[in-house]
CSV table of C-alpha atoms in Angstrom, one decimal:
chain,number,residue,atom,x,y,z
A,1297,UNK,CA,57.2,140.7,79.8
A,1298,UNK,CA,55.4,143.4,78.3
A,1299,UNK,CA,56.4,146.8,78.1
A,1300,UNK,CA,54.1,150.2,78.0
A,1301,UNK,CA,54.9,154.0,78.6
A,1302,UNK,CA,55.4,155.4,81.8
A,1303,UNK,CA,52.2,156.4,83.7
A,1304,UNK,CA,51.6,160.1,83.0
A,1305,UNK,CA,49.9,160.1,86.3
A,1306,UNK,CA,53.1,158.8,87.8
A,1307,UNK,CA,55.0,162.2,86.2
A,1308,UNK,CA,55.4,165.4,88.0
A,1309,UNK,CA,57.0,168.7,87.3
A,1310,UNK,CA,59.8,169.8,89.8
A,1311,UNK,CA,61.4,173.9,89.4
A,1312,UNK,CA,64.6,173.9,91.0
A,1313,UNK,CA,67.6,176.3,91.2
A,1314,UNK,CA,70.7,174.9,89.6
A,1315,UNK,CA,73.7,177.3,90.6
A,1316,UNK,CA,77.0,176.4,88.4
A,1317,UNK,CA,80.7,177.0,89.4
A,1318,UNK,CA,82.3,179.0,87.8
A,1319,UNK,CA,86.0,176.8,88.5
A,1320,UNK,CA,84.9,174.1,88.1
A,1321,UNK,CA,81.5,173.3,86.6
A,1322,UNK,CA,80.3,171.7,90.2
A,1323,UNK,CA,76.3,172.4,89.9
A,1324,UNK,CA,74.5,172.6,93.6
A,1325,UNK,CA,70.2,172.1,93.2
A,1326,UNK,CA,67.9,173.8,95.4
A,1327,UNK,CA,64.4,173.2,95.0
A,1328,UNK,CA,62.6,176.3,94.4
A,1329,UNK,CA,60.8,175.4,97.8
A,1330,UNK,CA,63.5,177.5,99.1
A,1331,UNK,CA,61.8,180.6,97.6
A,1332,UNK,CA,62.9,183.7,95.5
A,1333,UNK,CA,66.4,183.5,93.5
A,1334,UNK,CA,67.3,185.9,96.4
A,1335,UNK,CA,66.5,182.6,99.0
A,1336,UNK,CA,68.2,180.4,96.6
A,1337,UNK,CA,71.5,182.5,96.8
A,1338,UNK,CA,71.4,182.8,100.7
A,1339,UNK,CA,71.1,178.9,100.8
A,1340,UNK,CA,73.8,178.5,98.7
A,1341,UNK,CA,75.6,180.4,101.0
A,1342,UNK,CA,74.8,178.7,103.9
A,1343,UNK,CA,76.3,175.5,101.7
A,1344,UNK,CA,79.8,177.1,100.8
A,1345,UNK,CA,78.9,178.6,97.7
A,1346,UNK,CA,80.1,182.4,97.3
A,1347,UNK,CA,81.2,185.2,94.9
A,1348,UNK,CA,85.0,186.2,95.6
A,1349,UNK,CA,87.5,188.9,94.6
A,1350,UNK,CA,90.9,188.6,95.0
A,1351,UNK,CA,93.5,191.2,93.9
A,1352,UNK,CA,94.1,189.8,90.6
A,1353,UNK,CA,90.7,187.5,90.0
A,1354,UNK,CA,86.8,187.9,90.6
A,1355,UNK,CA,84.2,185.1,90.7
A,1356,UNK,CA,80.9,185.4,90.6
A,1357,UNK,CA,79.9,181.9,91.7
A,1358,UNK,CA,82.3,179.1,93.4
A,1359,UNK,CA,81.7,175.9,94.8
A,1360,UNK,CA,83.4,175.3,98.7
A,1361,UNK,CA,85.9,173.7,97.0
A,1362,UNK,CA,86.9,175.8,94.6
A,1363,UNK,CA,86.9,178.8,97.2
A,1364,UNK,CA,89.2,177.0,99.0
A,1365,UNK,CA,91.9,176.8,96.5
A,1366,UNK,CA,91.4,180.1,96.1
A,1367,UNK,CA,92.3,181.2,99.1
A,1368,UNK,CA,95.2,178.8,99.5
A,1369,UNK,CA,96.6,180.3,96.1
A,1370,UNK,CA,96.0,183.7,97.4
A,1371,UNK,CA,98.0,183.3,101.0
A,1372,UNK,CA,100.6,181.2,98.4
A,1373,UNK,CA,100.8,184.3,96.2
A,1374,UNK,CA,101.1,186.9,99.8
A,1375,UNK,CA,104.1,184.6,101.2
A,1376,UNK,CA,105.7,184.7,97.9
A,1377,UNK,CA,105.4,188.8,98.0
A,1378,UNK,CA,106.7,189.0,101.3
A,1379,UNK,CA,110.0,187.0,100.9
């Protein structure tokens, strides 16, 4: 077998929107197809990905997941100030 470099004609350049969690370190890619950073934010939305502000915490980016443990910590943390 012999090996050469990769075809350059075979290469191409892809932009893409990489939005990081904050939590967690999850990373969700949107191609840049999607439009303006403003686009790439309401997609992310429409994916689970949100800022949040609790009483005692404020994130600007979070993953689904993370968003839910959030909120289960928050509901935790309002039970616990009722009893």
């Amino acid at each position: 077998m012999k090996l050469d470099r990769v075809d350059v004609n075979e290469i191409t350049i892809q932009a893409v929107y990489v939005i990081n969690c904050f939590m967690c370190n999850n990373q969700l890619h949107l191609s840049a197809e999607v439009g303006a950073a403003s686009d790439a934010a309401v997609a992310a939305a429409s994916q689970g990905w949100h800022s949040y502000e609790t009483a005692d915490e404020h994130c600007s980016i979070a993953c689904p997941s993370c968003i839910q443990e959030a909120k289960a910590n928050e509901e935790e943390s309002e039970s616990e100030a009722i009893a």
